[in-house]
mmCIF file of C-alpha atoms in Angstrom:
data_model
loop_
_atom_site.group_PDB
_atom_site.id
_atom_site.type_symbol
_atom_site.label_atom_id
_atom_site.label_comp_id
_atom_site.label_asym_id
_atom_site.label_seq_id
_atom_site.Cartn_x
_atom_site.Cartn_y
_atom_site.Cartn_z
ATOM 1 C CA MET D 1 10.496 152.701 94.302
ATOM 2 C CA THR D 2 13.125 150.701 96.020
ATOM 3 C CA LYS D 3 14.391 147.546 94.655
ATOM 4 C CA ARG D 4 15.028 144.605 96.664
ATOM 5 C CA LEU D 5 15.387 140.923 96.820
ATOM 6 C CA PHE D 6 13.136 138.146 97.934
ATOM 7 C CA THR D 7 14.019 134.470 98.384
ATOM 8 C CA SER D 8 11.723 131.512 98.739
ATOM 9 C CA GLU D 9 12.709 127.675 98.982
ATOM 10 C CA SER D 10 10.635 124.501 98.390
ATOM 11 C CA VAL D 11 11.714 121.060 98.755
ATOM 12 C CA THR D 12 10.763 117.513 96.892
ATOM 13 C CA GLU D 13 8.439 115.089 98.241
ATOM 14 C CA GLY D 14 11.528 112.973 99.210
ATOM 15 C CA HIS D 15 12.948 115.345 101.594
ATOM 16 C CA PRO D 16 13.117 113.994 104.873
ATOM 17 C CA ASP D 17 10.714 116.258 106.619
ATOM 18 C CA LYS D 18 7.907 115.889 103.407
ATOM 19 C CA VAL D 19 8.340 112.077 103.845
ATOM 20 C CA CYS D 20 7.123 112.501 107.379
ATOM 21 C CA ASP D 21 4.394 115.102 106.170
ATOM 22 C CA GLN D 22 3.246 112.897 103.607
ATOM 23 C CA ILE D 23 2.740 110.082 105.853
ATOM 24 C CA SER D 24 0.857 111.793 108.858
ATOM 25 C CA ASP D 25 -1.603 113.089 105.874
ATOM 26 C CA ALA D 26 -2.153 109.323 104.274
ATOM 27 C CA VAL D 27 -2.898 108.170 107.957
ATOM 28 C CA LEU D 28 -5.398 110.877 108.071
ATOM 29 C CA ASP D 29 -6.660 110.290 104.993
ATOM 30 C CA GLU D 30 -7.225 106.683 105.549
ATOM 31 C CA ILE D 31 -8.938 107.370 108.909
ATOM 32 C CA LEU D 32 -11.327 110.006 107.122
ATOM 33 C CA ASN D 33 -12.187 107.552 104.581
ATOM 34 C CA LEU D 34 -13.574 105.248 107.156
ATOM 35 C CA ASP D 35 -14.612 107.842 109.826
ATOM 36 C CA PRO D 36 -15.163 111.505 108.849
ATOM 37 C CA ASP D 37 -15.745 112.367 112.331
ATOM 38 C CA ALA D 38 -12.517 111.059 113.473
ATOM 39 C CA HIS D 39 -10.006 113.433 115.667
ATOM 40 C CA VAL D 40 -6.559 113.084 114.294
ATOM 41 C CA ALA D 41 -3.010 114.637 115.282
ATOM 42 C CA CYS D 42 -0.762 112.485 113.673
ATOM 43 C CA GLU D 43 2.734 113.259 113.359
ATOM 44 C CA CYS D 44 5.729 111.310 112.312
ATOM 45 C CA ILE D 45 9.753 111.104 112.574
ATOM 46 C CA ALA D 46 12.039 109.433 109.903
ATOM 47 C CA THR D 47 15.473 108.629 110.359
ATOM 48 C CA THR D 48 18.344 106.175 109.061
ATOM 49 C CA GLY D 49 16.111 102.718 108.588
ATOM 50 C CA LEU D 50 13.417 103.938 110.815
ATOM 51 C CA VAL D 51 10.174 105.824 110.618
ATOM 52 C CA LEU D 52 8.029 106.475 114.143
ATOM 53 C CA VAL D 53 4.461 107.369 113.822
ATOM 54 C CA MET D 54 2.890 108.992 116.532
ATOM 55 C CA GLY D 55 0.217 111.139 118.075
ATOM 56 C CA GLU D 56 -3.492 111.406 119.262
ATOM 57 C CA ILE D 57 -6.329 109.752 117.471
ATOM 58 C CA SER D 58 -9.927 109.332 118.436
ATOM 59 C CA THR D 59 -11.744 107.200 115.782
ATOM 60 C CA CYS D 60 -14.138 104.198 115.746
ATOM 61 C CA CYS D 61 -12.246 102.681 112.848
ATOM 62 C CA TYR D 62 -8.877 100.713 112.496
ATOM 63 C CA VAL D 63 -6.311 101.426 109.719
ATOM 64 C CA ASP D 64 -2.926 99.551 109.295
ATOM 65 C CA ILE D 65 -0.668 102.467 110.009
ATOM 66 C CA PRO D 66 2.709 100.550 109.120
ATOM 67 C CA LYS D 67 1.310 99.541 105.876
ATOM 68 C CA ILE D 68 0.582 102.937 104.889
ATOM 69 C CA ALA D 69 3.887 104.621 105.959
ATOM 70 C CA ARG D 70 5.543 101.841 103.832
ATOM 71 C CA GLN D 71 3.492 102.551 100.883
ATOM 72 C CA VAL D 72 3.806 106.438 100.918
ATOM 73 C CA ILE D 73 7.864 105.901 101.198
ATOM 74 C CA ARG D 74 7.922 103.549 98.110
ATOM 75 C CA ASP D 75 5.228 105.815 96.312
ATOM 76 C CA ILE D 76 8.078 108.624 96.635
ATOM 77 C CA GLY D 77 10.680 106.522 95.266
ATOM 78 C CA TYR D 78 12.414 105.167 98.274
ATOM 79 C CA ASP D 79 11.887 101.726 97.215
ATOM 80 C CA ASN D 80 15.238 99.921 97.147
ATOM 81 C CA ALA D 81 18.416 99.877 98.742
ATOM 82 C CA ALA D 82 20.066 102.013 96.383
ATOM 83 C CA GLN D 83 17.620 104.788 97.432
ATOM 84 C CA ARG D 84 19.660 104.580 100.569
ATOM 85 C CA PHE D 85 16.041 104.636 102.384
ATOM 86 C CA ASP D 86 13.676 101.674 101.529
ATOM 87 C CA GLY D 87 10.012 101.511 102.183
ATOM 88 C CA ASN D 88 10.339 97.710 102.048
ATOM 89 C CA THR D 89 12.648 97.093 104.813
ATOM 90 C CA CYS D 90 12.937 100.200 107.129
ATOM 91 C CA ALA D 91 11.584 99.804 110.486
ATOM 92 C CA VAL D 92 8.075 101.268 111.291
ATOM 93 C CA LEU D 93 7.124 101.869 114.719
ATOM 94 C CA THR D 94 3.986 103.380 116.161
ATOM 95 C CA SER D 95 2.809 105.154 119.386
ATOM 96 C CA ILE D 96 -0.702 106.058 119.293
ATOM 97 C CA ASP D 97 -3.117 107.176 122.074
ATOM 98 C CA GLU D 98 -6.505 109.000 122.211
ATOM 99 C CA GLN D 99 -7.027 112.630 121.988
ATOM 100 C CA SER D 100 -6.753 114.596 125.449
ATOM 101 C CA PRO D 101 -10.058 114.491 126.845
ATOM 102 C CA ASP D 102 -9.565 118.270 127.906
ATOM 103 C CA ILE D 103 -8.832 119.216 124.726
ATOM 104 C CA ALA D 104 -12.131 117.052 123.666
ATOM 105 C CA ILE D 105 -14.309 119.006 125.772
ATOM 106 C CA GLY D 106 -13.554 121.997 124.067
ATOM 107 C CA VAL D 107 -13.771 120.619 120.626
ATOM 108 C CA ASN D 108 -16.743 118.590 121.023
ATOM 109 C CA ARG D 109 -18.777 121.174 123.079
ATOM 110 C CA LYS D 110 -22.712 121.756 122.108
ATOM 111 C CA ILE D 111 -24.335 125.089 122.550
ATOM 112 C CA THR D 112 -27.982 125.447 121.941
ATOM 113 C CA ILE D 113 -29.277 128.385 120.447
ATOM 114 C CA ASN D 114 -31.571 127.345 117.282
ATOM 115 C CA GLU D 115 -31.138 124.260 115.435
ATOM 116 C CA HIS D 116 -28.739 125.614 112.564
ATOM 117 C CA GLN D 117 -26.331 127.844 115.037
ATOM 118 C CA SER D 118 -26.579 124.713 117.366
ATOM 119 C CA ASN D 119 -25.041 122.738 114.396
ATOM 120 C CA LEU D 120 -22.263 125.308 113.442
ATOM 121 C CA ASP D 121 -21.455 125.763 117.292
ATOM 122 C CA ARG D 122 -20.613 122.168 117.779
ATOM 123 C CA ILE D 123 -17.001 122.386 117.472
ATOM 124 C CA GLY D 124 -14.962 124.597 119.577
ATOM 125 C CA ALA D 125 -11.396 125.509 118.428
ATOM 126 C CA GLY D 126 -9.000 122.731 119.907
ATOM 127 C CA ASP D 127 -6.433 125.289 121.059
ATOM 128 C CA GLN D 128 -5.641 129.241 121.284
ATOM 129 C CA GLY D 129 -3.762 130.275 118.175
ATOM 130 C CA ILE D 130 -3.313 132.726 115.387
ATOM 131 C CA MET D 131 -3.752 131.760 111.690
ATOM 132 C CA PHE D 132 -2.833 133.803 108.608
ATOM 133 C CA GLY D 133 -4.148 133.524 105.264
ATOM 134 C CA TYR D 134 -2.645 135.630 102.176
ATOM 135 C CA ALA D 135 -3.041 136.582 98.338
ATOM 136 C CA CYS D 136 -1.323 138.790 95.874
ATOM 137 C CA ASP D 137 -1.814 139.627 92.122
ATOM 138 C CA GLU D 138 1.759 138.635 91.230
ATOM 139 C CA THR D 139 0.856 135.234 89.733
ATOM 140 C CA ASP D 140 -2.169 133.780 88.003
ATOM 141 C CA GLU D 141 -2.807 131.701 91.215
ATOM 142 C CA LEU D 142 -2.265 134.769 93.028
ATOM 143 C CA MET D 143 0.576 133.763 95.063
ATOM 144 C CA PRO D 144 4.093 135.513 95.469
ATOM 145 C CA LEU D 145 6.293 134.646 92.612
ATOM 146 C CA PRO D 146 9.222 133.223 94.584
ATOM 147 C CA ILE D 147 7.225 130.370 96.177
ATOM 148 C CA SER D 148 5.138 129.625 93.125
ATOM 149 C CA LEU D 149 8.483 129.229 91.098
ATOM 150 C CA ALA D 150 10.237 127.295 93.673
ATOM 151 C CA HIS D 151 7.398 124.747 94.189
ATOM 152 C CA LYS D 152 7.136 124.248 90.301
ATOM 153 C CA LEU D 153 10.905 123.594 90.102
ATOM 154 C CA ALA D 154 10.659 121.092 93.093
ATOM 155 C CA LYS D 155 7.849 119.647 91.131
ATOM 156 C CA LYS D 156 9.305 119.425 87.897
ATOM 157 C CA LEU D 157 12.262 117.642 89.726
ATOM 158 C CA SER D 158 10.307 114.964 90.659
ATOM 159 C CA VAL D 159 8.496 114.659 87.305
ATOM 160 C CA VAL D 160 11.787 114.364 85.492
ATOM 161 C CA ARG D 161 12.952 111.773 87.850
ATOM 162 C CA LYS D 162 9.686 109.215 88.067
ATOM 163 C CA SER D 163 9.303 109.554 83.988
ATOM 164 C CA ASN D 164 13.095 108.478 83.601
ATOM 165 C CA LYS D 165 13.788 111.452 81.724
ATOM 166 C CA LEU D 166 16.427 112.102 84.173
ATOM 167 C CA ALA D 167 16.765 108.648 85.782
ATOM 168 C CA TYR D 168 19.697 109.260 87.498
ATOM 169 C CA LEU D 169 18.143 111.511 89.813
ATOM 170 C CA ARG D 170 17.110 110.444 93.568
ATOM 171 C CA PRO D 171 14.030 111.487 95.528
ATOM 172 C CA ASP D 172 15.414 114.414 97.873
ATOM 173 C CA GLY D 173 16.143 117.729 96.598
ATOM 174 C CA LYS D 174 15.658 121.639 97.501
ATOM 175 C CA THR D 175 14.916 124.569 95.396
ATOM 176 C CA GLN D 176 15.269 128.129 95.786
ATOM 177 C CA VAL D 177 14.625 131.476 93.896
ATOM 178 C CA THR D 178 15.407 134.921 94.546
ATOM 179 C CA VAL D 179 13.392 137.616 92.803
ATOM 180 C CA GLU D 180 14.056 141.225 92.154
ATOM 181 C CA TYR D 181 11.361 143.647 93.247
ATOM 182 C CA ASP D 182 10.876 147.162 92.120
ATOM 183 C CA GLY D 183 8.762 148.189 95.196
ATOM 184 C CA ASN D 184 6.139 145.549 95.124
ATOM 185 C CA LYS D 185 6.540 144.602 91.430
ATOM 186 C CA PRO D 186 8.527 141.466 90.410
ATOM 187 C CA LEU D 187 10.993 142.605 87.763
ATOM 188 C CA ARG D 188 13.401 139.487 87.268
ATOM 189 C CA VAL D 189 14.743 136.293 88.602
ATOM 190 C CA ASP D 190 18.109 137.227 90.503
ATOM 191 C CA SER D 191 19.108 133.703 91.030
ATOM 192 C CA VAL D 192 17.799 130.086 90.983
ATOM 193 C CA VAL D 193 19.281 127.437 93.274
ATOM 194 C CA VAL D 194 18.683 123.712 92.661
ATOM 195 C CA SER D 195 19.981 120.832 94.837
ATOM 196 C CA THR D 196 18.933 117.315 93.847
ATOM 197 C CA GLN D 197 20.260 113.891 95.096
ATOM 198 C CA HIS D 198 21.498 111.799 92.446
ATOM 199 C CA SER D 199 23.197 108.292 92.069
ATOM 200 C CA GLU D 200 27.199 108.107 92.569
ATOM 201 C CA GLN D 201 27.611 107.498 88.333
ATOM 202 C CA ALA D 202 25.935 110.935 87.389
ATOM 203 C CA SER D 203 28.918 113.664 87.004
ATOM 204 C CA LEU D 204 28.347 117.264 87.925
ATOM 205 C CA GLN D 205 28.395 118.791 84.596
ATOM 206 C CA THR D 206 25.938 116.385 83.358
ATOM 207 C CA ILE D 207 23.568 117.121 86.377
ATOM 208 C CA HIS D 208 23.920 120.766 85.986
ATOM 209 C CA ASP D 209 23.258 120.747 82.071
ATOM 210 C CA ASP D 210 20.462 118.490 82.295
ATOM 211 C CA VAL D 211 18.727 120.261 85.401
ATOM 212 C CA VAL D 212 19.073 123.659 83.614
ATOM 213 C CA GLU D 213 17.548 122.297 80.233
ATOM 214 C CA HIS D 214 14.731 120.266 81.810
ATOM 215 C CA VAL D 215 13.953 121.466 85.062
ATOM 216 C CA ILE D 216 14.850 125.329 84.963
ATOM 217 C CA LYS D 217 14.042 126.436 81.282
ATOM 218 C CA PRO D 218 10.559 124.851 81.242
ATOM 219 C CA VAL D 219 9.829 126.435 84.958
ATOM 220 C CA ILE D 220 10.966 130.089 84.591
ATOM 221 C CA PRO D 221 9.663 132.371 82.183
ATOM 222 C CA ASP D 222 12.347 133.504 79.555
ATOM 223 C CA ALA D 223 10.855 137.462 80.623
ATOM 224 C CA LEU D 224 11.991 136.739 83.919
ATOM 225 C CA ILE D 225 15.574 135.449 82.984
ATOM 226 C CA ASP D 226 18.800 137.756 81.985
ATOM 227 C CA ASN D 227 22.348 137.729 81.593
ATOM 228 C CA GLU D 228 22.904 138.630 85.137
ATOM 229 C CA THR D 229 20.656 135.676 86.663
ATOM 230 C CA LYS D 230 22.904 133.713 88.652
ATOM 231 C CA ILE D 231 22.076 129.708 88.552
ATOM 232 C CA PHE D 232 23.348 127.148 90.974
ATOM 233 C CA VAL D 233 22.910 123.535 90.689
ATOM 234 C CA ASN D 234 24.220 121.279 93.489
ATOM 235 C CA PRO D 235 26.753 123.903 94.626
ATOM 236 C CA THR D 236 28.657 121.500 96.753
ATOM 237 C CA GLY D 237 29.422 119.338 93.816
ATOM 238 C CA ARG D 238 27.907 116.265 95.000
ATOM 239 C CA PHE D 239 24.656 114.867 96.771
ATOM 240 C CA VAL D 240 24.397 111.051 96.749
ATOM 241 C CA VAL D 241 23.471 110.442 100.207
ATOM 242 C CA GLY D 242 20.114 111.914 100.895
ATOM 243 C CA GLY D 243 16.476 111.507 102.264
ATOM 244 C CA PRO D 244 15.995 110.175 106.235
ATOM 245 C CA GLN D 245 19.644 108.554 105.909
ATOM 246 C CA ALA D 246 21.151 111.706 105.546
ATOM 247 C CA ASP D 247 19.115 114.042 107.557
ATOM 248 C CA SER D 248 16.328 113.203 109.848
ATOM 249 C CA GLY D 249 12.723 114.228 109.489
ATOM 250 C CA LEU D 250 9.871 115.618 111.328
ATOM 251 C CA THR D 251 6.373 116.282 110.437
ATOM 252 C CA GLY D 252 5.476 120.178 110.483
ATOM 253 C CA ARG D 253 9.277 121.253 109.983
ATOM 254 C CA LYS D 254 8.327 122.970 106.624
ATOM 255 C CA ILE D 255 5.680 125.163 107.671
ATOM 256 C CA ILE D 256 7.000 128.306 105.466
ATOM 257 C CA VAL D 257 7.337 125.838 102.682
ATOM 258 C CA ASP D 258 3.810 124.765 103.066
ATOM 259 C CA THR D 259 2.707 128.270 102.875
ATOM 260 C CA TYR D 260 3.812 131.499 101.241
ATOM 261 C CA GLY D 261 7.775 131.185 101.236
ATOM 262 C CA GLY D 262 8.036 133.603 104.130
ATOM 263 C CA TYR D 263 6.575 136.266 102.012
ATOM 264 C CA ALA D 264 3.487 136.469 104.424
ATOM 265 C CA ARG D 265 3.402 135.582 107.884
ATOM 266 C CA HIS D 266 2.786 132.262 109.637
ATOM 267 C CA GLY D 267 1.166 131.765 112.776
ATOM 268 C CA GLY D 268 3.203 128.759 113.804
ATOM 269 C CA GLY D 269 0.896 125.773 113.596
ATOM 270 C CA ALA D 270 1.901 122.876 111.157
ATOM 271 C CA PHE D 271 -0.814 121.349 108.602
ATOM 272 C CA SER D 272 0.113 117.739 108.160
ATOM 273 C CA GLY D 273 -1.580 115.003 109.982
ATOM 274 C CA LYS D 274 -4.448 117.172 111.610
ATOM 275 C CA ASP D 275 -8.083 116.770 111.046
ATOM 276 C CA PRO D 276 -10.059 119.702 109.871
ATOM 277 C CA THR D 277 -11.526 120.499 113.466
ATOM 278 C CA LYS D 278 -7.877 121.455 114.128
ATOM 279 C CA VAL D 279 -7.904 125.345 113.346
ATOM 280 C CA ASP D 280 -4.176 125.254 112.652
ATOM 281 C CA ARG D 281 -5.255 123.851 109.209
ATOM 282 C CA SER D 282 -8.843 124.613 108.599
ATOM 283 C CA ALA D 283 -8.740 128.501 109.617
ATOM 284 C CA SER D 284 -5.590 128.716 107.806
ATOM 285 C CA TYR D 285 -7.458 127.175 104.493
ATOM 286 C CA MET D 286 -10.439 129.552 105.291
ATOM 287 C CA ALA D 287 -8.026 132.507 105.430
ATOM 288 C CA ARG D 288 -6.377 131.956 102.292
ATOM 289 C CA TYR D 289 -9.881 131.264 100.633
ATOM 290 C CA ALA D 290 -11.017 134.782 101.943
ATOM 291 C CA ALA D 291 -7.560 136.723 101.225
ATOM 292 C CA LYS D 292 -7.875 135.382 97.543
ATOM 293 C CA ASN D 293 -11.246 136.234 96.979
ATOM 294 C CA ILE D 294 -10.604 139.847 98.317
ATOM 295 C CA VAL D 295 -7.679 140.051 95.791
ATOM 296 C CA ALA D 296 -9.686 138.432 92.961
ATOM 297 C CA ALA D 297 -12.381 140.845 93.223
ATOM 298 C CA GLY D 298 -9.971 143.541 92.659
ATOM 299 C CA LEU D 299 -10.451 145.066 96.287
ATOM 300 C CA ALA D 300 -6.692 144.892 96.868
ATOM 301 C CA LYS D 301 -3.577 143.986 95.166
ATOM 302 C CA ARG D 302 -2.129 142.417 98.441
ATOM 303 C CA CYS D 303 -3.836 141.032 101.259
ATOM 304 C CA GLU D 304 -3.248 139.229 104.569
ATOM 305 C CA LEU D 305 -5.803 138.055 107.080
ATOM 306 C CA GLN D 306 -5.247 137.110 110.760
ATOM 307 C CA ILE D 307 -7.738 134.993 112.510
ATOM 308 C CA ALA D 308 -7.256 134.466 116.357
ATOM 309 C CA TYR D 309 -9.246 131.894 118.412
ATOM 310 C CA ALA D 310 -9.442 130.757 122.065
ATOM 311 C CA ILE D 311 -9.755 127.060 122.918
ATOM 312 C CA GLY D 312 -13.298 125.712 122.973
ATOM 313 C CA VAL D 313 -14.886 128.826 121.723
ATOM 314 C CA SER D 314 -16.114 128.499 118.284
ATOM 315 C CA ARG D 315 -16.099 132.176 117.114
ATOM 316 C CA PRO D 316 -12.784 133.832 116.548
ATOM 317 C CA VAL D 317 -11.596 136.400 119.137
ATOM 318 C CA SER D 318 -10.404 138.545 116.139
ATOM 319 C CA ILE D 319 -10.029 139.096 112.349
ATOM 320 C CA LEU D 320 -7.769 141.408 110.976
ATOM 321 C CA VAL D 321 -7.357 142.158 107.225
ATOM 322 C CA ASP D 322 -4.298 144.017 106.045
ATOM 323 C CA THR D 323 -4.071 145.200 102.281
ATOM 324 C CA PHE D 324 -0.606 146.993 103.169
ATOM 325 C CA GLY D 325 -2.078 150.210 101.530
ATOM 326 C CA THR D 326 -3.224 148.783 98.227
ATOM 327 C CA GLY D 327 -6.839 148.178 99.269
ATOM 328 C CA ILE D 328 -9.791 150.354 97.602
ATOM 329 C CA ALA D 329 -11.379 150.376 100.981
ATOM 330 C CA PRO D 330 -10.243 150.836 104.360
ATOM 331 C CA ASP D 331 -8.776 147.614 105.971
ATOM 332 C CA GLU D 332 -11.445 148.333 109.040
ATOM 333 C CA LYS D 333 -14.310 148.203 106.571
ATOM 334 C CA LEU D 334 -12.719 145.197 104.567
ATOM 335 C CA SER D 335 -12.471 143.378 107.750
ATOM 336 C CA ALA D 336 -16.026 144.050 108.580
ATOM 337 C CA VAL D 337 -17.249 142.671 105.223
ATOM 338 C CA VAL D 338 -14.880 139.803 105.599
ATOM 339 C CA SER D 339 -16.767 138.939 108.835
ATOM 340 C CA GLU D 340 -20.185 139.200 107.262
ATOM 341 C CA VAL D 341 -19.286 136.956 104.075
ATOM 342 C CA PHE D 342 -17.053 134.239 105.703
ATOM 343 C CA ASP D 343 -17.818 132.303 108.507
ATOM 344 C CA PHE D 344 -14.681 131.431 110.699
ATOM 345 C CA ARG D 345 -16.165 128.970 112.937
ATOM 346 C CA PRO D 346 -14.680 125.487 112.728
ATOM 347 C CA ALA D 347 -17.719 123.745 111.908
ATOM 348 C CA ALA D 348 -18.943 126.252 109.272
ATOM 349 C CA ILE D 349 -15.264 125.970 107.686
ATOM 350 C CA ILE D 350 -15.761 122.407 107.468
ATOM 351 C CA GLU D 351 -19.011 122.803 105.862
ATOM 352 C CA GLU D 352 -17.986 125.316 103.335
ATOM 353 C CA LEU D 353 -14.944 123.882 102.200
ATOM 354 C CA ASP D 354 -16.136 120.428 102.497
ATOM 355 C CA LEU D 355 -12.936 119.382 104.390
ATOM 356 C CA ALA D 356 -14.040 116.043 106.223
ATOM 357 C CA ARG D 357 -12.761 113.964 103.398
ATOM 358 C CA PRO D 358 -9.531 112.401 102.689
ATOM 359 C CA ILE D 359 -7.952 114.903 100.223
ATOM 360 C CA TYR D 360 -4.642 115.733 102.074
ATOM 361 C CA ARG D 361 -2.187 113.599 101.401
ATOM 362 C CA PRO D 362 -1.508 115.416 97.578
ATOM 363 C CA PHE D 363 -1.180 118.746 99.703
ATOM 364 C CA ALA D 364 1.743 117.457 101.783
ATOM 365 C CA ALA D 365 4.263 118.193 99.136
ATOM 366 C CA TYR D 366 4.804 121.565 96.926
ATOM 367 C CA GLY D 367 2.422 123.836 99.158
ATOM 368 C CA HIS D 368 -0.967 123.876 100.308
ATOM 369 C CA PHE D 369 -1.886 127.066 98.494
ATOM 370 C CA GLY D 370 -1.790 127.997 94.881
ATOM 371 C CA ARG D 371 -2.648 124.551 93.977
ATOM 372 C CA ASP D 372 -5.256 124.909 91.327
ATOM 373 C CA ASP D 373 -4.259 121.411 89.994
ATOM 374 C CA LEU D 374 -5.715 119.509 93.017
ATOM 375 C CA ASN D 375 -8.951 121.531 92.811
ATOM 376 C CA ALA D 376 -8.596 122.862 96.449
ATOM 377 C CA THR D 377 -12.005 124.338 97.760
ATOM 378 C CA TRP D 378 -10.016 127.146 99.439
ATOM 379 C CA GLU D 379 -8.831 128.332 96.059
ATOM 380 C CA LYS D 380 -12.140 129.014 94.722
ATOM 381 C CA THR D 381 -13.044 132.734 93.929
ATOM 382 C CA ASP D 382 -16.652 132.138 94.082
ATOM 383 C CA LYS D 383 -17.234 135.194 96.637
ATOM 384 C CA VAL D 384 -15.991 137.845 94.523
ATOM 385 C CA ASP D 385 -19.395 138.979 93.474
ATOM 386 C CA GLU D 386 -20.572 139.090 96.940
ATOM 387 C CA LEU D 387 -17.697 140.834 98.383
ATOM 388 C CA ARG D 388 -17.938 143.697 95.841
ATOM 389 C CA SER D 389 -21.655 144.085 96.453
ATOM 390 C CA LYS D 390 -21.195 144.447 100.310
ATOM 391 C CA LEU D 391 -18.761 147.333 99.499
ATOM 392 C CA GLY D 392 -21.010 148.802 96.770
ATOM 393 C CA VAL D 393 -18.231 148.094 94.142
ATOM 394 C CA LYS D 394 -19.602 147.587 90.548
#
């Protein structure tokens, strides 16, 4: 087998792009709470002292978008001038229009076949596009190890900050983990990079020692660290100015962080701020659901699904399963079985995964997949027996 290195990164909830993702999904959640049939495409920009919420929203309800945005910013930890960005005082502008009627024609179309099929065909794909889902057996949550560890490090940074264990930390931060593989088997962690915003008073040595002790050691298993593992904490030596003051933020700019850390392919469509009729989001969730069940069923060690849609058409134009040579059956057969077990029409996805609910803001930081802590419906492995039965596997 060939040894290789693979690296994935994550960011904390205070990263400017993640601030925007969380605002977009908080707006979506508030609207879905009042109007589950709303069509929402909400995006956000954040920069020094300013947040702009924009997009296309068609709904029968009213929500106070500036109030929602300010609350999200404060919840993250940007709640006073010392944080360099303050949800209490920053300007919040909105620019909202209705969904394009040309898109609405495809999304809201109705086809009369029979009562049940008419219901499931009532929503066409809102755009053409390709979506991917992935799972592998490297971790308990069936995610690639590098992104799994990077997310856990980023989340731990926020936990020790908010609990005041490391009170000098500030909301912005990034993590990065490099794993050495022997073929497809993870062997060890080759390097860890943690960059965290901090107060001016904290010394580099204090930050380094505290992050190693309270963040890295509790997250990275001892078995994966050896004397050759490299650890970098704030390698530039200083990270005082952070958040939207240091760098502008934009919804959807961390799509690799949101998915599989680059270990699997991505179709290019962001998730946050989009209601579940948008297949960028819902079909990606369904593809993960299918891929995870295939791996959980022992039908493959690695599985990637590609789903493709045409605008206004409910059924996918193609479904592809790739097990990278690890499947117990040919990929063509697995693709056929997946098409039988899983219904990838948007209305069917919403129904199967119960997506017309205000559940999205918590997923806007630390990844949308492998999130067993949030009871994500797309993380269930309840199709294992059916998949095995279809393939004749005992």
